PDB file of C-alpha atoms in Angstrom:
ATOM      1  CA  UNK A   1     -53.021 -35.094  -6.877  1.00 80.00           C
ATOM      2  CA  UNK A   2     -51.174 -38.171  -5.993  1.00 87.00           C
ATOM      3  CA  UNK A   3     -52.538 -40.285  -7.663  1.00 90.00           C
ATOM      4  CA  UNK A   4     -52.821 -38.338 -10.679  1.00 93.00           C
ATOM      5  CA  UNK A   5     -49.035 -38.574 -10.939  1.00 94.00           C
ATOM      6  CA  UNK A   6     -49.300 -42.207 -11.044  1.00 95.00           C
ATOM      7  CA  UNK A   7     -51.556 -42.471 -13.660  1.00 96.00           C
ATOM      8  CA  UNK A   8     -49.634 -39.891 -15.675  1.00 96.00           C
ATOM      9  CA  UNK A   9     -46.591 -41.715 -15.416  1.00 96.00           C
ATOM     10  CA  UNK A  10     -48.049 -45.214 -15.844  1.00 95.00           C
ATOM     11  CA  UNK A  11     -49.524 -43.752 -18.858  1.00 96.00           C
ATOM     12  CA  UNK A  12     -46.150 -42.748 -20.108  1.00 96.00           C
ATOM     13  CA  UNK A  13     -44.359 -45.812 -19.119  1.00 95.00           C
ATOM     14  CA  UNK A  14     -46.407 -48.117 -20.983  1.00 95.00           C
ATOM     15  CA  UNK A  15     -46.325 -45.595 -24.140  1.00 96.00           C
ATOM     16  CA  UNK A  16     -42.486 -45.695 -24.077  1.00 97.00           C
ATOM     17  CA  UNK A  17     -42.819 -49.945 -24.440  1.00 95.00           C
ATOM     18  CA  UNK A  18     -45.059 -48.979 -27.601  1.00 95.00           C
ATOM     19  CA  UNK A  19     -43.165 -46.094 -28.982  1.00 96.00           C
ATOM     20  CA  UNK A  20     -40.048 -48.101 -28.809  1.00 95.00           C
ATOM     21  CA  UNK A  21     -41.284 -51.118 -30.582  1.00 95.00           C
ATOM     22  CA  UNK A  22     -42.990 -48.914 -33.310  1.00 94.00           C
ATOM     23  CA  UNK A  23     -39.910 -47.376 -34.256  1.00 95.00           C
ATOM     24  CA  UNK A  24     -37.626 -50.814 -34.535  1.00 93.00           C
ATOM     25  CA  UNK A  25     -40.559 -52.014 -36.411  1.00 93.00           C
ATOM     26  CA  UNK A  26     -40.824 -49.321 -38.735  1.00 92.00           C
ATOM     27  CA  UNK A  27     -37.250 -49.219 -38.990  1.00 90.00           C
ATOM     28  CA  UNK A  28     -36.154 -52.977 -39.136  1.00 87.00           C
ATOM     29  CA  UNK A  29     -39.329 -54.503 -39.717  1.00 83.00           C
ATOM     30  CA  UNK A  30     -39.765 -58.099 -38.266  1.00 79.00           C
ATOM     31  CA  UNK A  31     -42.722 -57.213 -36.158  1.00 85.00           C
ATOM     32  CA  UNK A  32     -43.024 -60.316 -33.998  1.00 89.00           C
ATOM     33  CA  UNK A  33     -39.246 -60.402 -33.329  1.00 90.00           C
ATOM     34  CA  UNK A  34     -39.138 -56.740 -32.441  1.00 90.00           C
ATOM     35  CA  UNK A  35     -42.255 -56.370 -29.947  1.00 92.00           C
ATOM     36  CA  UNK A  36     -41.103 -59.391 -28.195  1.00 94.00           C
ATOM     37  CA  UNK A  37     -37.511 -58.389 -27.608  1.00 94.00           C
ATOM     38  CA  UNK A  38     -38.888 -54.963 -27.085  1.00 95.00           C
ATOM     39  CA  UNK A  39     -41.135 -56.511 -24.041  1.00 94.00           C
ATOM     40  CA  UNK A  40     -38.670 -58.728 -22.711  1.00 96.00           C
ATOM     41  CA  UNK A  41     -35.956 -55.977 -22.302  1.00 96.00           C
ATOM     42  CA  UNK A  42     -38.500 -53.655 -20.980  1.00 97.00           C
ATOM     43  CA  UNK A  43     -39.703 -55.855 -18.624  1.00 96.00           C
ATOM     44  CA  UNK A  44     -36.521 -57.180 -17.330  1.00 97.00           C
ATOM     45  CA  UNK A  45     -35.464 -53.183 -16.662  1.00 97.00           C
ATOM     46  CA  UNK A  46     -38.246 -52.640 -14.554  1.00 96.00           C
ATOM     47  CA  UNK A  47     -37.286 -55.378 -12.562  1.00 96.00           C
ATOM     48  CA  UNK A  48     -33.788 -54.054 -12.068  1.00 97.00           C
ATOM     49  CA  UNK A  49     -35.255 -50.533 -11.428  1.00 97.00           C
ATOM     50  CA  UNK A  50     -37.565 -51.716  -8.875  1.00 96.00           C
ATOM     51  CA  UNK A  51     -34.498 -53.973  -7.464  1.00 96.00           C
ATOM     52  CA  UNK A  52     -32.906 -51.015  -6.940  1.00 96.00           C
ATOM     53  CA  UNK A  53     -35.286 -48.459  -5.975  1.00 94.00           C
ATOM     54  CA  UNK A  54     -34.816 -50.047  -2.461  1.00 92.00           C
ATOM     55  CA  UNK A  55     -31.639 -48.592  -1.845  1.00 92.00           C
ATOM     56  CA  UNK A  56     -34.068 -45.236  -1.405  1.00 93.00           C
ATOM     57  CA  UNK A  57     -34.705 -44.192   2.345  1.00 89.00           C
ATOM     58  CA  UNK A  58     -38.151 -44.822   3.105  1.00 86.00           C
ATOM     59  CA  UNK A  59     -38.934 -41.040   4.197  1.00 88.00           C
ATOM     60  CA  UNK A  60     -41.805 -39.578   2.425  1.00 86.00           C
ATOM     61  CA  UNK A  61     -39.537 -36.128   1.704  1.00 87.00           C
ATOM     62  CA  UNK A  62     -37.014 -38.372   0.415  1.00 91.00           C
ATOM     63  CA  UNK A  63     -39.370 -40.541  -1.641  1.00 91.00           C
ATOM     64  CA  UNK A  64     -40.864 -37.598  -3.332  1.00 91.00           C
ATOM     65  CA  UNK A  65     -37.501 -35.763  -4.157  1.00 91.00           C
ATOM     66  CA  UNK A  66     -36.057 -39.343  -5.671  1.00 93.00           C
ATOM     67  CA  UNK A  67     -40.050 -39.239  -7.927  1.00 95.00           C
ATOM     68  CA  UNK A  68     -39.087 -35.705  -8.852  1.00 94.00           C
ATOM     69  CA  UNK A  69     -36.011 -36.610 -10.442  1.00 95.00           C
ATOM     70  CA  UNK A  70     -36.895 -39.751 -11.561  1.00 96.00           C
ATOM     71  CA  UNK A  71     -40.008 -38.411 -13.379  1.00 96.00           C
ATOM     72  CA  UNK A  72     -37.539 -35.514 -14.758  1.00 95.00           C
ATOM     73  CA  UNK A  73     -35.227 -37.847 -16.345  1.00 96.00           C
ATOM     74  CA  UNK A  74     -37.767 -39.846 -18.034  1.00 97.00           C
ATOM     75  CA  UNK A  75     -39.528 -37.230 -19.589  1.00 96.00           C
ATOM     76  CA  UNK A  76     -36.147 -36.324 -20.949  1.00 96.00           C
ATOM     77  CA  UNK A  77     -34.813 -39.408 -22.202  1.00 96.00           C
ATOM     78  CA  UNK A  78     -38.628 -41.204 -23.122  1.00 95.00           C
ATOM     79  CA  UNK A  79     -39.706 -38.232 -24.646  1.00 95.00           C
ATOM     80  CA  UNK A  80     -36.626 -38.215 -27.227  1.00 95.00           C
ATOM     81  CA  UNK A  81     -36.501 -42.144 -27.452  1.00 95.00           C
ATOM     82  CA  UNK A  82     -37.842 -42.144 -30.928  1.00 94.00           C
ATOM     83  CA  UNK A  83     -35.762 -39.462 -32.395  1.00 95.00           C
ATOM     84  CA  UNK A  84     -32.838 -40.749 -30.778  1.00 95.00           C
ATOM     85  CA  UNK A  85     -33.656 -44.227 -32.568  1.00 95.00           C
ATOM     86  CA  UNK A  86     -34.072 -42.397 -35.891  1.00 94.00           C
ATOM     87  CA  UNK A  87     -30.808 -40.263 -35.242  1.00 94.00           C
ATOM     88  CA  UNK A  88     -29.038 -43.278 -34.498  1.00 91.00           C
ATOM     89  CA  UNK A  89     -30.061 -45.440 -37.889  1.00 90.00           C
ATOM     90  CA  UNK A  90     -29.241 -42.196 -39.940  1.00 87.00           C
ATOM     91  CA  UNK A  91     -25.721 -42.314 -38.427  1.00 84.00           C
ATOM     92  CA  UNK A  92     -25.561 -45.943 -39.107  1.00 79.00           C
ATOM     93  CA  UNK A  93     -26.742 -45.595 -42.846  1.00 77.00           C
ATOM     94  CA  UNK A  94     -24.684 -42.709 -43.060  1.00 72.00           C
ATOM     95  CA  UNK A  95     -21.108 -45.161 -42.040  1.00 69.00           C
ATOM     96  CA  UNK A  96     -22.085 -47.115 -44.499  1.00 65.00           C
ATOM     97  CA  UNK A  97     -22.940 -44.564 -47.166  1.00 62.00           C
ATOM     98  CA  UNK A  98     -19.436 -42.841 -46.864  1.00 60.00           C
ATOM     99  CA  UNK A  99     -17.084 -46.724 -46.794  1.00 60.00           C
ATOM    100  CA  UNK A 100     -15.022 -47.768 -49.284  1.00 60.00           C
ATOM    101  CA  UNK A 101     -15.589 -51.536 -50.129  1.00 60.00           C
ATOM    102  CA  UNK A 102     -13.675 -53.957 -51.768  1.00 61.00           C
ATOM    103  CA  UNK A 103     -16.645 -56.230 -52.740  1.00 61.00           C
ATOM    104  CA  UNK A 104     -19.844 -57.013 -52.235  1.00 54.00           C
ATOM    105  CA  UNK A 105     -18.985 -59.349 -49.239  1.00 61.00           C
ATOM    106  CA  UNK A 106     -17.421 -56.433 -47.834  1.00 56.00           C
ATOM    107  CA  UNK A 107     -20.497 -54.500 -48.096  1.00 55.00           C
ATOM    108  CA  UNK A 108     -22.789 -56.820 -46.572  1.00 56.00           C
ATOM    109  CA  UNK A 109     -20.641 -57.462 -43.700  1.00 61.00           C
ATOM    110  CA  UNK A 110     -20.662 -53.734 -43.405  1.00 60.00           C
ATOM    111  CA  UNK A 111     -24.683 -53.625 -43.505  1.00 61.00           C
ATOM    112  CA  UNK A 112     -25.113 -56.244 -40.862  1.00 61.00           C
ATOM    113  CA  UNK A 113     -22.152 -55.090 -38.402  1.00 66.00           C
ATOM    114  CA  UNK A 114     -24.164 -51.433 -38.814  1.00 71.00           C
ATOM    115  CA  UNK A 115     -27.394 -53.040 -37.737  1.00 80.00           C
ATOM    116  CA  UNK A 116     -25.519 -54.781 -35.060  1.00 82.00           C
ATOM    117  CA  UNK A 117     -24.361 -52.163 -33.518  1.00 83.00           C
ATOM    118  CA  UNK A 118     -27.895 -49.596 -33.959  1.00 89.00           C
ATOM    119  CA  UNK A 119     -29.561 -52.649 -31.686  1.00 90.00           C
ATOM    120  CA  UNK A 120     -27.088 -52.492 -29.103  1.00 92.00           C
ATOM    121  CA  UNK A 121     -27.874 -48.793 -28.795  1.00 93.00           C
ATOM    122  CA  UNK A 122     -31.542 -48.872 -29.136  1.00 94.00           C
ATOM    123  CA  UNK A 123     -31.919 -51.496 -26.769  1.00 95.00           C
ATOM    124  CA  UNK A 124     -29.433 -50.097 -24.278  1.00 95.00           C
ATOM    125  CA  UNK A 125     -31.398 -46.667 -24.204  1.00 96.00           C
ATOM    126  CA  UNK A 126     -34.873 -48.581 -23.802  1.00 96.00           C
ATOM    127  CA  UNK A 127     -33.218 -50.442 -20.955  1.00 97.00           C
ATOM    128  CA  UNK A 128     -32.159 -47.260 -19.317  1.00 97.00           C
ATOM    129  CA  UNK A 129     -35.555 -46.076 -19.758  1.00 97.00           C
ATOM    130  CA  UNK A 130     -37.311 -48.775 -18.268  1.00 97.00           C
ATOM    131  CA  UNK A 131     -34.586 -48.822 -15.080  1.00 97.00           C
ATOM    132  CA  UNK A 132     -35.443 -45.658 -14.767  1.00 97.00           C
ATOM    133  CA  UNK A 133     -39.321 -46.378 -14.949  1.00 96.00           C
ATOM    134  CA  UNK A 134     -38.598 -49.388 -12.733  1.00 96.00           C
ATOM    135  CA  UNK A 135     -38.410 -46.965  -9.486  1.00 96.00           C
ATOM    136  CA  UNK A 136     -41.967 -45.394 -10.149  1.00 95.00           C
ATOM    137  CA  UNK A 137     -44.397 -48.169  -9.110  1.00 93.00           C
ATOM    138  CA  UNK A 138     -42.149 -48.986  -5.417  1.00 94.00           C
ATOM    139  CA  UNK A 139     -41.754 -45.446  -4.389  1.00 95.00           C
ATOM    140  CA  UNK A 140     -45.377 -44.533  -5.091  1.00 94.00           C
ATOM    141  CA  UNK A 141     -46.445 -47.468  -2.972  1.00 92.00           C
ATOM    142  CA  UNK A 142     -44.058 -46.407  -0.568  1.00 92.00           C
ATOM    143  CA  UNK A 143     -44.950 -42.912  -0.313  1.00 91.00           C
ATOM    144  CA  UNK A 144     -48.922 -43.683  -0.212  1.00 89.00           C
ATOM    145  CA  UNK A 145     -48.001 -46.576   2.611  1.00 87.00           C
ATOM    146  CA  UNK A 146     -46.576 -43.817   5.043  1.00 81.00           C
ATOM    147  CA  UNK A 147     -50.332 -42.209   5.026  1.00 75.00           C
ATOM    148  CA  UNK A 148     -52.287 -45.182   4.746  1.00 77.00           C
ATOM    149  CA  UNK A 149     -52.188 -49.098   5.322  1.00 81.00           C
ATOM    150  CA  UNK A 150     -50.305 -50.797   2.853  1.00 73.00           C
ATOM    151  CA  UNK A 151     -53.189 -52.878   1.518  1.00 79.00           C
ATOM    152  CA  UNK A 152     -55.010 -50.208   0.311  1.00 83.00           C
ATOM    153  CA  UNK A 153     -51.851 -47.925  -0.846  1.00 82.00           C
ATOM    154  CA  UNK A 154     -50.916 -50.815  -3.133  1.00 87.00           C
ATOM    155  CA  UNK A 155     -54.536 -51.427  -4.337  1.00 89.00           C
ATOM    156  CA  UNK A 156     -54.873 -47.684  -4.926  1.00 91.00           C
ATOM    157  CA  UNK A 157     -51.391 -47.138  -6.997  1.00 93.00           C
ATOM    158  CA  UNK A 158     -52.083 -50.513  -8.897  1.00 93.00           C
ATOM    159  CA  UNK A 159     -55.351 -49.554  -9.740  1.00 94.00           C
ATOM    160  CA  UNK A 160     -54.244 -46.387 -11.245  1.00 94.00           C
ATOM    161  CA  UNK A 161     -51.187 -47.590 -12.807  1.00 94.00           C
ATOM    162  CA  UNK A 162     -52.905 -50.077 -14.624  1.00 94.00           C
ATOM    163  CA  UNK A 163     -55.724 -47.863 -15.484  1.00 96.00           C
ATOM    164  CA  UNK A 164     -52.870 -45.538 -17.060  1.00 95.00           C
ATOM    165  CA  UNK A 165     -51.784 -48.552 -19.040  1.00 94.00           C
ATOM    166  CA  UNK A 166     -55.042 -49.112 -20.656  1.00 96.00           C
ATOM    167  CA  UNK A 167     -55.481 -45.537 -21.616  1.00 96.00           C
ATOM    168  CA  UNK A 168     -52.168 -45.392 -23.246  1.00 95.00           C
ATOM    169  CA  UNK A 169     -52.420 -48.939 -25.006  1.00 94.00           C
ATOM    170  CA  UNK A 170     -55.614 -47.579 -26.304  1.00 95.00           C
ATOM    171  CA  UNK A 171     -54.719 -44.043 -27.369  1.00 95.00           C
ATOM    172  CA  UNK A 172     -51.472 -44.334 -29.034  1.00 96.00           C
ATOM    173  CA  UNK A 173     -52.563 -47.065 -31.816  1.00 93.00           C
ATOM    174  CA  UNK A 174     -56.198 -45.119 -32.477  1.00 94.00           C
ATOM    175  CA  UNK A 175     -55.367 -41.485 -31.682  1.00 94.00           C
ATOM    176  CA  UNK A 176     -52.187 -40.225 -31.777  1.00 95.00           C
ATOM    177  CA  UNK A 177     -50.413 -42.235 -33.823  1.00 94.00           C
ATOM    178  CA  UNK A 178     -52.371 -41.278 -36.548  1.00 94.00           C
ATOM    179  CA  UNK A 179     -52.711 -37.727 -36.071  1.00 95.00           C
ATOM    180  CA  UNK A 180     -49.416 -36.886 -34.372  1.00 95.00           C
ATOM    181  CA  UNK A 181     -46.899 -39.324 -35.827  1.00 94.00           C
ATOM    182  CA  UNK A 182     -44.576 -41.655 -33.761  1.00 94.00           C
ATOM    183  CA  UNK A 183     -42.019 -38.392 -32.776  1.00 94.00           C
ATOM    184  CA  UNK A 184     -44.639 -36.282 -31.466  1.00 96.00           C
ATOM    185  CA  UNK A 185     -46.302 -38.718 -29.884  1.00 96.00           C
ATOM    186  CA  UNK A 186     -43.410 -39.600 -27.982  1.00 96.00           C
ATOM    187  CA  UNK A 187     -42.540 -35.748 -27.015  1.00 96.00           C
ATOM    188  CA  UNK A 188     -45.920 -35.780 -25.718  1.00 97.00           C
ATOM    189  CA  UNK A 189     -45.043 -38.636 -23.534  1.00 96.00           C
ATOM    190  CA  UNK A 190     -42.161 -36.936 -22.113  1.00 96.00           C
ATOM    191  CA  UNK A 191     -44.696 -34.164 -21.492  1.00 97.00           C
ATOM    192  CA  UNK A 192     -46.597 -36.271 -19.169  1.00 96.00           C
ATOM    193  CA  UNK A 193     -43.670 -37.432 -17.009  1.00 97.00           C
ATOM    194  CA  UNK A 194     -42.899 -33.824 -16.895  1.00 96.00           C
ATOM    195  CA  UNK A 195     -46.428 -32.769 -15.550  1.00 96.00           C
ATOM    196  CA  UNK A 196     -46.183 -35.905 -13.360  1.00 95.00           C
ATOM    197  CA  UNK A 197     -42.958 -34.512 -11.864  1.00 94.00           C
ATOM    198  CA  UNK A 198     -44.659 -30.640 -11.502  1.00 94.00           C
ATOM    199  CA  UNK A 199     -47.561 -32.610  -9.492  1.00 93.00           C
ATOM    200  CA  UNK A 200     -45.196 -34.209  -7.250  1.00 92.00           C
ATOM    201  CA  UNK A 201     -42.750 -31.058  -6.747  1.00 89.00           C
ATOM    202  CA  UNK A 202     -46.081 -29.123  -5.388  1.00 90.00           C
ATOM    203  CA  UNK A 203     -46.451 -31.882  -3.037  1.00 85.00           C
ATOM    204  CA  UNK A 204     -43.019 -31.574  -1.692  1.00 81.00           C
ATOM    205  CA  UNK A 205     -43.044 -28.142  -1.546  1.00 79.00           C
ATOM    206  CA  UNK A 206     -46.880 -28.505   0.007  1.00 77.00           C
ATOM    207  CA  UNK A 207     -45.151 -30.773   2.689  1.00 71.00           C
ATOM    208  CA  UNK A 208     -41.820 -28.928   3.465  1.00 69.00           C
ATOM    209  CA  UNK A 209     -44.031 -25.389   3.677  1.00 59.00           C
ATOM    210  CA  UNK A 210     -47.299 -26.006   5.251  1.00 55.00           C
ATOM    211  CA  UNK A 211     -50.063 -23.687   4.887  1.00 46.00           C
ATOM    212  CA  UNK A 212     -51.042 -22.136   8.841  1.00 46.00           C
ATOM    213  CA  UNK A 213     -54.731 -21.927   9.731  1.00 40.00           C
TER     214      UNK A 213
END
């Protein structure tokens, strides 16, 4: 069951990166630029999250509790990522539409400023999602290592993490985007994190209330 939560979290994690890049390309174009920038920002955020994860105590119960909180947070923020992007973009367009301009140059300046502000908040949200996701792999590995050898724990966690990434990279463009679109796919990924949190919460309950035999 624990490794199922690893798979679900990994599937959603790579999915948010794809969702963010696809939404930005749909809104702003320049596919190579935004896919490259999304990958760079997301990886940097993952690194920061992994570094911050060292502050969490290395106790199984504490690791499980932290993972439940993280999965819940990612479910809310990551699941609504594309919706927030469209809302931010609509807000930027509305601020331009209601403005008064003395010249065409002033209009172009307002459009450029709106795009800068939108990009700032869009990549800020992506960075926040990436930081939360960055906690996952170290904490999963540390929890499993408390019950078995470190090498075996890392191997199993990384296997299911990479398998989840493969599942997302195939399922999103081939099945989910054509059938559901970006927004409903984003909510589905948030649902996967919710399932992962429920699995971890069940494991936490089982550890706190062992079944007597």
